[in-house]
Coordinates of N, CA, C and O in Angstrom, one line a residue:
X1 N -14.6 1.8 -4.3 CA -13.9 2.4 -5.4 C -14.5 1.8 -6.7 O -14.7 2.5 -7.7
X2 N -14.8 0.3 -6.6 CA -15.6 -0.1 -7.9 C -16.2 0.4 -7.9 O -16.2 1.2 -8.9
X3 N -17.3 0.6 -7.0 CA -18.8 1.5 -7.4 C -18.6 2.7 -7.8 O -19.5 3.2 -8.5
X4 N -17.6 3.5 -7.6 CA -17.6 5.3 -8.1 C -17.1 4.8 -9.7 O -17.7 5.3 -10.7
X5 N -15.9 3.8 -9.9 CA -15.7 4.2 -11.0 C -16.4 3.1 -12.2 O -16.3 2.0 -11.6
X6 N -16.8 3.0 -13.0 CA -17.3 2.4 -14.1 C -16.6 0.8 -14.7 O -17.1 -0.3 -14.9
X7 N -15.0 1.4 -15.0 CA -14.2 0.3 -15.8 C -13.1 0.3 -14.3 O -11.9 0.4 -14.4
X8 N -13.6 0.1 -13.2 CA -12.5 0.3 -11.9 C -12.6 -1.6 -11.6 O -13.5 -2.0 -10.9
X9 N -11.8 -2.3 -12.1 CA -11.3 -3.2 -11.2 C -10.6 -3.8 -10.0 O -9.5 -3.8 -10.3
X10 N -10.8 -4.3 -8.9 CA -10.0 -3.6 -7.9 C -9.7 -5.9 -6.9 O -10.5 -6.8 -6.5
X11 N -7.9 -5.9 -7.1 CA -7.9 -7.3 -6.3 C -6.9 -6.6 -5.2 O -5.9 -5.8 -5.3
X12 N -7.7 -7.5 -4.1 CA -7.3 -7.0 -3.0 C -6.8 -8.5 -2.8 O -7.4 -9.5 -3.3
X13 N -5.2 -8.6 -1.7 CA -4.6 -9.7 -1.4 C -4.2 -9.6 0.1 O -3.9 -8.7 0.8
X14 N -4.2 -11.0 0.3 CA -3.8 -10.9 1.6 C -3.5 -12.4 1.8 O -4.0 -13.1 0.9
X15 N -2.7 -13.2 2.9 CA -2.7 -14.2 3.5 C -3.7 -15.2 3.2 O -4.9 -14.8 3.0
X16 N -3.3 -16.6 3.2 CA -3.8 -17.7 2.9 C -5.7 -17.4 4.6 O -6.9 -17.5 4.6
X17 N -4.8 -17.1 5.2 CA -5.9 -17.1 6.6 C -6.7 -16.0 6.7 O -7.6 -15.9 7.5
X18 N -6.4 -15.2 5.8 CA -7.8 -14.1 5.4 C -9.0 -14.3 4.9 O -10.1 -13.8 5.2
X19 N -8.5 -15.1 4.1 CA -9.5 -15.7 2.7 C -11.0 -15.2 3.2 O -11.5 -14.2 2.8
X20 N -11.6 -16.0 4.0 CA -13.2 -16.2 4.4 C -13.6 -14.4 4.9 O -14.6 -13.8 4.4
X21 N -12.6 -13.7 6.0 CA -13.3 -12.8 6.0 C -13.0 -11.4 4.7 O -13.7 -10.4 4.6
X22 N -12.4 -11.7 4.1 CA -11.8 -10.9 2.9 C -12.9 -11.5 1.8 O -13.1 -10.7 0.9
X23 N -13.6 -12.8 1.6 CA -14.6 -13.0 0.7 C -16.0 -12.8 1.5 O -17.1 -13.0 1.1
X24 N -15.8 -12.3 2.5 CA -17.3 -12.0 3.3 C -17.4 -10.4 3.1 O -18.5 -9.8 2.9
X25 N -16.3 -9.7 3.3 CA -16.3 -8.5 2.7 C -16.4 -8.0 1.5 O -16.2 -6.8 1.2
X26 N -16.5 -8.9 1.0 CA -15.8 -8.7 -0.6 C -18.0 -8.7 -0.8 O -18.7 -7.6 -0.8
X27 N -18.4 -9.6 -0.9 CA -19.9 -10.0 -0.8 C -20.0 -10.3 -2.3 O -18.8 -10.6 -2.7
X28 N -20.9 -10.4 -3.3 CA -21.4 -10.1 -4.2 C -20.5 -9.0 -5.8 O -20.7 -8.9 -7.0
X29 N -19.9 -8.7 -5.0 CA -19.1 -7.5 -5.7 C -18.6 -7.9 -7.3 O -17.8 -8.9 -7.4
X30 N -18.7 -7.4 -8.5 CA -18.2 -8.8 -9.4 C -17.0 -7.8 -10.0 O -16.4 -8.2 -11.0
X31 N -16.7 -6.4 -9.2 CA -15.2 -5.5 -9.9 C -14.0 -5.6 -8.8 O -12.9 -5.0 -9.0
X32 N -14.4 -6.5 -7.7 CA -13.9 -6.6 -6.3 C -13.4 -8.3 -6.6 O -14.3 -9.1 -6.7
X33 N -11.9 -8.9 -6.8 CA -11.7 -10.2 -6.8 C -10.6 -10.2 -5.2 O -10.4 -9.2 -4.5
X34 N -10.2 -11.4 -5.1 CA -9.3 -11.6 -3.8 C -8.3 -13.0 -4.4 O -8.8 -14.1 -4.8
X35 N -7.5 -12.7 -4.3 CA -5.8 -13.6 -4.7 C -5.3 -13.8 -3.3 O -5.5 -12.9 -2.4
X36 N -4.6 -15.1 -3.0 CA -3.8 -15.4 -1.7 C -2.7 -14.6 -2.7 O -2.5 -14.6 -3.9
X37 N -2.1 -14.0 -1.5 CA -0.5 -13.5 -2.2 C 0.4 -13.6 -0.8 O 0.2 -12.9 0.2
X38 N 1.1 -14.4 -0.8 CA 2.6 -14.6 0.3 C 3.8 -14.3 -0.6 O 4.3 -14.8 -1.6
X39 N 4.2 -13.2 0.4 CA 5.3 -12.2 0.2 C 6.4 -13.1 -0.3 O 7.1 -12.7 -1.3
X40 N 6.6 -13.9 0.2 CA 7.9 -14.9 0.1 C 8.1 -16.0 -1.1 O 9.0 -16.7 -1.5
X41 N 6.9 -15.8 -1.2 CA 6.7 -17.0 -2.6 C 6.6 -16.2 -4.2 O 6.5 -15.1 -4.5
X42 N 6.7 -17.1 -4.8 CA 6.7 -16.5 -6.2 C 5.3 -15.9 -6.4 O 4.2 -16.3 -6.1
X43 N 5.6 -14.8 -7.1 CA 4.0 -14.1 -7.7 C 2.9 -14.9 -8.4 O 3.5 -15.6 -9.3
X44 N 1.4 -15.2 -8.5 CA 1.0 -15.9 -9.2 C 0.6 -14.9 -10.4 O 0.2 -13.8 -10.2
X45 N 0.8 -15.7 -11.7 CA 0.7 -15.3 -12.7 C -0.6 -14.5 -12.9 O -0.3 -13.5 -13.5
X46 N -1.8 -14.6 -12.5 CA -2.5 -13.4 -12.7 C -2.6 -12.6 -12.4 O -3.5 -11.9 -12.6
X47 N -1.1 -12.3 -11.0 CA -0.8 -11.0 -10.4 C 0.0 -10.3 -11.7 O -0.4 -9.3 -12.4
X48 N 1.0 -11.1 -11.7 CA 2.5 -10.9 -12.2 C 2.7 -10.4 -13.5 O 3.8 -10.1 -13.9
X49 N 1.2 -10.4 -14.3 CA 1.0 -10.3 -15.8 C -0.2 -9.5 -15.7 O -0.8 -9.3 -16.8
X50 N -0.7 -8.9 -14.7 CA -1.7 -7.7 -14.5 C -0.8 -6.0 -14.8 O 0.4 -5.7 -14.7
X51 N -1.7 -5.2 -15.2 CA -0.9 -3.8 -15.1 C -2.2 -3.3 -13.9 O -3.4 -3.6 -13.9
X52 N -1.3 -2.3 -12.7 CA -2.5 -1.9 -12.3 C -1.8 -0.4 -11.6 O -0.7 -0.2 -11.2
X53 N -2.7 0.3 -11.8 CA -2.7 1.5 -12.3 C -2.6 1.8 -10.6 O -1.4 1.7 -10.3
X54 N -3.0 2.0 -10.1 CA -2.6 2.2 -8.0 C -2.5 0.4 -7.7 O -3.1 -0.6 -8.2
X55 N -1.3 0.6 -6.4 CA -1.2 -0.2 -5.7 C -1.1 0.7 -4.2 O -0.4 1.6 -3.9
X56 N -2.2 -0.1 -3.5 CA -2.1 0.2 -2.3 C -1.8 -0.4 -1.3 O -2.2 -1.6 -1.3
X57 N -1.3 -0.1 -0.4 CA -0.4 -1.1 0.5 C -0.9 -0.1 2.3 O -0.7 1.0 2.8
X58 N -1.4 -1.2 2.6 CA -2.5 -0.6 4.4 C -1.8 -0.9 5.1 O -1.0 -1.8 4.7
X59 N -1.7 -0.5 6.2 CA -1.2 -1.1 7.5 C -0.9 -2.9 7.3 O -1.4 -3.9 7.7
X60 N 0.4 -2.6 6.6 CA 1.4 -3.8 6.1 C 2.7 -3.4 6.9 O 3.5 -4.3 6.6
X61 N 3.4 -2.6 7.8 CA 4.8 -2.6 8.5 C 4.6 -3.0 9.4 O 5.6 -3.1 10.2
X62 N 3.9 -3.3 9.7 CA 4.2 -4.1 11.5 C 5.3 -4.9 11.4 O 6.2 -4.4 12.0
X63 N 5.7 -5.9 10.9 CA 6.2 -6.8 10.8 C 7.7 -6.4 10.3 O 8.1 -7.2 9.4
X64 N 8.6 -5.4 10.7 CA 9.5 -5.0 9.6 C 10.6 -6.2 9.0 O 11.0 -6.0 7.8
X65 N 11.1 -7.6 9.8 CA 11.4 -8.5 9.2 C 11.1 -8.8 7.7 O 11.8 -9.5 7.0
X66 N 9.8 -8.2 7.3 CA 9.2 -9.0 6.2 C 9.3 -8.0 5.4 O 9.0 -8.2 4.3
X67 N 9.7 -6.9 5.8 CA 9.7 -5.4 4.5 C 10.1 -5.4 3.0 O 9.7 -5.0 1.9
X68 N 11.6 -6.1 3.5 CA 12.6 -6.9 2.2 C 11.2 -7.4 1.1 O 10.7 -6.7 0.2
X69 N 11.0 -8.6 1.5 CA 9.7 -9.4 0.6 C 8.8 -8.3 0.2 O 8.7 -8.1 -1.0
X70 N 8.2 -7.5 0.8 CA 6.9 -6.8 0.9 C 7.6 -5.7 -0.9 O 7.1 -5.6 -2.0
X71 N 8.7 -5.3 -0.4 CA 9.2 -4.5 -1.3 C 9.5 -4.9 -2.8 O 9.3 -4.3 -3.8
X72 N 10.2 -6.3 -2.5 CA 10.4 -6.8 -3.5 C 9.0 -7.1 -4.5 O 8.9 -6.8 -5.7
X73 N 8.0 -7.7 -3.8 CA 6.5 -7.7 -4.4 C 6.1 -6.3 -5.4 O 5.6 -6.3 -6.5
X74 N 6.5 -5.4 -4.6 CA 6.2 -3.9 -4.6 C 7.0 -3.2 -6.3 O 6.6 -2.4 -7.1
X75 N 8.3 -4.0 -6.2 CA 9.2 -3.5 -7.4 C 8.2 -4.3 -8.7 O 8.0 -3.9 -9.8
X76 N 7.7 -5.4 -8.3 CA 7.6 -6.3 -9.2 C 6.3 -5.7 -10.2 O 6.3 -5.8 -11.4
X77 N 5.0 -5.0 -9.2 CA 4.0 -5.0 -9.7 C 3.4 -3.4 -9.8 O 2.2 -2.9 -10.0
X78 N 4.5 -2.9 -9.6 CA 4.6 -1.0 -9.8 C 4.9 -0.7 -11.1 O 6.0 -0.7 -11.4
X79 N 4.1 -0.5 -11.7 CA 4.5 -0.2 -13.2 C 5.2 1.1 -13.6 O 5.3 2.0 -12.7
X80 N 5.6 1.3 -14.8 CA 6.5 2.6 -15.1 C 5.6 4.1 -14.8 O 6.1 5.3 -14.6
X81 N 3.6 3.5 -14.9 CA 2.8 4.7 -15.0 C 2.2 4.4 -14.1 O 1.1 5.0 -14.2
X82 N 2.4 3.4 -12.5 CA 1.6 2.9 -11.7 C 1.6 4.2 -10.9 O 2.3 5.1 -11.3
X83 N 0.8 4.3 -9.7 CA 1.1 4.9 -8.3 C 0.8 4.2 -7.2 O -0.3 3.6 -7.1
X84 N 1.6 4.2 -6.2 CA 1.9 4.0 -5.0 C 1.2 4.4 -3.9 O 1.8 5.3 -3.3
X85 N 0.1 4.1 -3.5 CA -0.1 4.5 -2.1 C -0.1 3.7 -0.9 O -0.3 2.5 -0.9
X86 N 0.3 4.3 0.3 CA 1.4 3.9 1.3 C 0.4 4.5 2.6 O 0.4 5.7 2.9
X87 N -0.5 3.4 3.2 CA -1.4 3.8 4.6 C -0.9 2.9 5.4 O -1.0 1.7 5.4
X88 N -0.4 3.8 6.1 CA 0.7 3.3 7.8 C 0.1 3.9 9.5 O -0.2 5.1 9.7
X89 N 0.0 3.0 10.2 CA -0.5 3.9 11.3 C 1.0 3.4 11.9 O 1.3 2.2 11.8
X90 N 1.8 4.1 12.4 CA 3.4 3.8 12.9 C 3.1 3.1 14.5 O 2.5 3.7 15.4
X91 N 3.4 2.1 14.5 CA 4.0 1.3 15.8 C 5.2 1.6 16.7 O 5.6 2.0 17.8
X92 N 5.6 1.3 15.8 CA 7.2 1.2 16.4 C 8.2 1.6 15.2 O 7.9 1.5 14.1
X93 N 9.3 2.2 15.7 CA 10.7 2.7 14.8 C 11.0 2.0 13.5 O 11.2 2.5 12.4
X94 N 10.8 0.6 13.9 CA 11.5 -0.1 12.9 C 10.9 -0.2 11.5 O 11.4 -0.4 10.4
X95 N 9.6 0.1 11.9 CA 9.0 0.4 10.7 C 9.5 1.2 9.5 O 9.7 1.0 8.3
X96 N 9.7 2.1 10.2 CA 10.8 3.2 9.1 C 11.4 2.3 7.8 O 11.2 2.8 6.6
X97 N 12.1 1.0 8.1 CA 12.8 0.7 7.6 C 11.9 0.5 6.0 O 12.3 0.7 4.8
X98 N 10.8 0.2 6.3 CA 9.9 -0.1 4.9 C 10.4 0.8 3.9 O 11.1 0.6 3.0
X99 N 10.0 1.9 4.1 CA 10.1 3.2 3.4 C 11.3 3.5 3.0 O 11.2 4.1 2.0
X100 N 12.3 3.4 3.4 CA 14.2 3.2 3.4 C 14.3 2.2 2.1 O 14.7 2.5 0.9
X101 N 13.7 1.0 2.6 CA 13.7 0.2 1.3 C 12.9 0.6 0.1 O 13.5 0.2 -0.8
X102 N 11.9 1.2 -0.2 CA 11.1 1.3 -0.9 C 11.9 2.9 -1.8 O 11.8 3.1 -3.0
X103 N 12.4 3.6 -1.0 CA 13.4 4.6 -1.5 C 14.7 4.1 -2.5 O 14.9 4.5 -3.6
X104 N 15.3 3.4 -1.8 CA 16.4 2.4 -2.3 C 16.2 1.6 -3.6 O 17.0 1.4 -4.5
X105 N 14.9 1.1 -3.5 CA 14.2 0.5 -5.0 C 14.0 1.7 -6.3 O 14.0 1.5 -7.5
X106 N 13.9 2.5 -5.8 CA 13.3 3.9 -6.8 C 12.5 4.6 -6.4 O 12.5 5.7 -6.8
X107 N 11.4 4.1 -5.4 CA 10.0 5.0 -5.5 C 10.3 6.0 -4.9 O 10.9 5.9 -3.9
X108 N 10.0 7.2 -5.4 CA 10.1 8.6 -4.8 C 8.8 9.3 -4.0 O 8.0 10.0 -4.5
X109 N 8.8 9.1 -3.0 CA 7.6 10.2 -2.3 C 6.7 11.3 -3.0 O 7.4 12.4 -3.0
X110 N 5.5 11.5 -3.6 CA 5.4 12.4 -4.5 C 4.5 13.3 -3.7 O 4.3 14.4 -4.1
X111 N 4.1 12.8 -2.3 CA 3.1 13.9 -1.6 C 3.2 13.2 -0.2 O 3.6 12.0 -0.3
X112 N 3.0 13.7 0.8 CA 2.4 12.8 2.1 C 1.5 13.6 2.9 O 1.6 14.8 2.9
X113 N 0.4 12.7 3.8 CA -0.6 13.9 4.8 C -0.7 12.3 5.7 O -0.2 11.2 5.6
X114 N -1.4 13.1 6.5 CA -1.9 12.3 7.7 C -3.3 12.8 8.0 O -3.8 14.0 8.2
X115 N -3.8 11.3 8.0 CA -5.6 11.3 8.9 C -5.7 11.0 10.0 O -5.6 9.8 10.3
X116 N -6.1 12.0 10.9 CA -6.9 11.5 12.0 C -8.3 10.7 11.8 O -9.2 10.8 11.0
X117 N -7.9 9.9 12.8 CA -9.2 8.7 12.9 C -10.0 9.1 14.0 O -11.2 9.1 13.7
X118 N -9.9 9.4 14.9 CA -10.8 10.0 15.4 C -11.0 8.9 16.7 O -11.9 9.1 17.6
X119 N -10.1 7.9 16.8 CA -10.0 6.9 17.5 C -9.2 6.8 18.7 O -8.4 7.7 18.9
X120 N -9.3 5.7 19.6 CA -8.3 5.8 21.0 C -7.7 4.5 20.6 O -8.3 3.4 20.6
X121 N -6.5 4.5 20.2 CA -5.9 3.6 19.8 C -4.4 3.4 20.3 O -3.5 3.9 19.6
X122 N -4.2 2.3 21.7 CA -2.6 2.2 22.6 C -1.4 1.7 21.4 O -0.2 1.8 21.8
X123 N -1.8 1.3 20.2 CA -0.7 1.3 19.4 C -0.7 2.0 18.5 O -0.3 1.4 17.5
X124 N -1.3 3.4 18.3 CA -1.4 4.0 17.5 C -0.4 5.3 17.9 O -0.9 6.0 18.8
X125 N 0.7 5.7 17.4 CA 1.0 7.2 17.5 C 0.3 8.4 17.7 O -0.9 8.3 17.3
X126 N 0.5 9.6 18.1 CA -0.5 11.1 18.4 C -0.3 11.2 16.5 O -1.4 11.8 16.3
X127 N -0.1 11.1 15.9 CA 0.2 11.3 14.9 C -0.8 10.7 13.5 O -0.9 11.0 12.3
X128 N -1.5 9.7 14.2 CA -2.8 9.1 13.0 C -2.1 8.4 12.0 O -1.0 8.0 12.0
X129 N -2.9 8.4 11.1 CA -2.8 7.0 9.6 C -1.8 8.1 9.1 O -2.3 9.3 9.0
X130 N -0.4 7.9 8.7 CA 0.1 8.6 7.3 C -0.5 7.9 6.2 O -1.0 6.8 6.1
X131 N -0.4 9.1 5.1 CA -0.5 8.2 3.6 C 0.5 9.0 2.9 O 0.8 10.2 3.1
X132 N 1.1 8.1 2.0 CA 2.4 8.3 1.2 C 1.9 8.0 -0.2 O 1.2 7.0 -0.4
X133 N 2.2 8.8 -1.3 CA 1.9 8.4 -2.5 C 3.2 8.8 -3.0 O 3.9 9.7 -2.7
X134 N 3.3 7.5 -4.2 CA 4.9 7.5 -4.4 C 4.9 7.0 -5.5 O 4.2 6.0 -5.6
X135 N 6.0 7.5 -6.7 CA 5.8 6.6 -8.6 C 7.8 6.4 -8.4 O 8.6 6.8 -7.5
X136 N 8.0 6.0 -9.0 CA 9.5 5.4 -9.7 C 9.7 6.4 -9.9 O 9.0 7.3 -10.4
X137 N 10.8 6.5 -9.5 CA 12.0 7.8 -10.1 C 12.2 8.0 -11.7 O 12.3 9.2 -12.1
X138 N 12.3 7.3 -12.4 CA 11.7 7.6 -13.8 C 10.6 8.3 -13.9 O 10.6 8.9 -15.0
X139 N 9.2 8.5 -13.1 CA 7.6 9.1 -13.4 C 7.7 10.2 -12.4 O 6.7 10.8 -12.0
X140 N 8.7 10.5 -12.2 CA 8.8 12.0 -11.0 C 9.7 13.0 -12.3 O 10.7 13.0 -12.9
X141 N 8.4 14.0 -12.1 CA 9.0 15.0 -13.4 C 9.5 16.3 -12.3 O 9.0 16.7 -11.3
X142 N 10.9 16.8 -13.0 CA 11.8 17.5 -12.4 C 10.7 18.9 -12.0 O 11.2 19.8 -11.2
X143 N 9.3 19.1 -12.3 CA 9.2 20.2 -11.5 C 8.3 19.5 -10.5 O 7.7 20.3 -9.9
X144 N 8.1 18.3 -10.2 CA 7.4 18.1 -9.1 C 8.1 17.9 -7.8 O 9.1 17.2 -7.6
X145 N 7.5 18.5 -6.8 CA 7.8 18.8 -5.2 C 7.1 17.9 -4.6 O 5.9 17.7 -4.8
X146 N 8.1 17.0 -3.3 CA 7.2 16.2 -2.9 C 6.9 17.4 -1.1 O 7.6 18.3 -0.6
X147 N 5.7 16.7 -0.8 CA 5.3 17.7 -0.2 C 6.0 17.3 1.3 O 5.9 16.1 1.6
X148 N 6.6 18.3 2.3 CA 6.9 18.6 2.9 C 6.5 18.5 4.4 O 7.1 18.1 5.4
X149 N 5.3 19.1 4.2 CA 4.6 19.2 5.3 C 3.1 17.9 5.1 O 2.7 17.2 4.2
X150 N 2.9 18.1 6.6 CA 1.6 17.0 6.7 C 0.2 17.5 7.5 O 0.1 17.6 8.7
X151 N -0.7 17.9 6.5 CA -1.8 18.4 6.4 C -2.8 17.6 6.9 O -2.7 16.5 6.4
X152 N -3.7 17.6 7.6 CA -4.6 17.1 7.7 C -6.1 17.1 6.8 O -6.7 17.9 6.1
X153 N -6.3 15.5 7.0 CA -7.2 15.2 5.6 C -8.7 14.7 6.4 O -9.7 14.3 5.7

């Protein structure tokens, strides 16, 4: 995404035990940074005082215990003009719950599809990656429809 776009900054976060392969991925990159961020802890300030224009959130529900935190993160750093995108490959039921919460906060569904991967995957659903893109109920204008159906991408 840095490389397509010009002024595209892009911090990607994850667990303290990420670190090495998330800076091996990361390489060289100088529009690509990486922050420890734990859901449970307070935001660090050069999260918390960033505006960022998409937040994307990957194959983060496994865990639905932690959804509460995940969302709360999510209220914190979604701005009034941010957008939301939401890539899930579904495990299990409970996952749902993410999305329940994330409704309950404000964010409104503004479209959804699903990607086939192309993959054999035993915890993966017949159903592939959804992706959910989603702004605050204040940034959802009365003629927008969230989409219905799930199209393949």
């Amino acid at each position: 995404m840095a490389r397509l776009h010009s002024n595209c900054h892009i911090t990607l976060t994850d667990l303290a035990v990420a670190t090495d392969i998330i800076r091996k991925n990361i390489g060289d990159q100088k529009d690509v940074a990486f922050r420890v961020l734990d859901w449970e802890s307070e935001l660090p300030v050069d999260i918390s005082s960033q505006h960022f224009d998409v937040v994307v959130i990957a194959d983060c529900m496994y865990n639905s215990d932690a959804a509460p935190s995940l969302v709360s993160v999510v209220a914190k750093v979604v701005q009034d003009d941010s957008i939301l995108v939401v890539a899930h490959k579904k495990r299990h039921v409970s996952e749902d719950r993410f999305l329940d919460l994330l409704e309950d906060c404000g964010m409104v569904c503004e479209g959804r599809t699903r990607v086939d991967i192309g993959e054999e995957d035993m915890d993966l659903e017949p159903e592939g990656v959804k992706l959910y893109v989603m702004r605050g109920k204040h940034q959802v204008k009365s003629s927008t429809k969230a989409l219905n159906n799930e199209p393949h991408i």
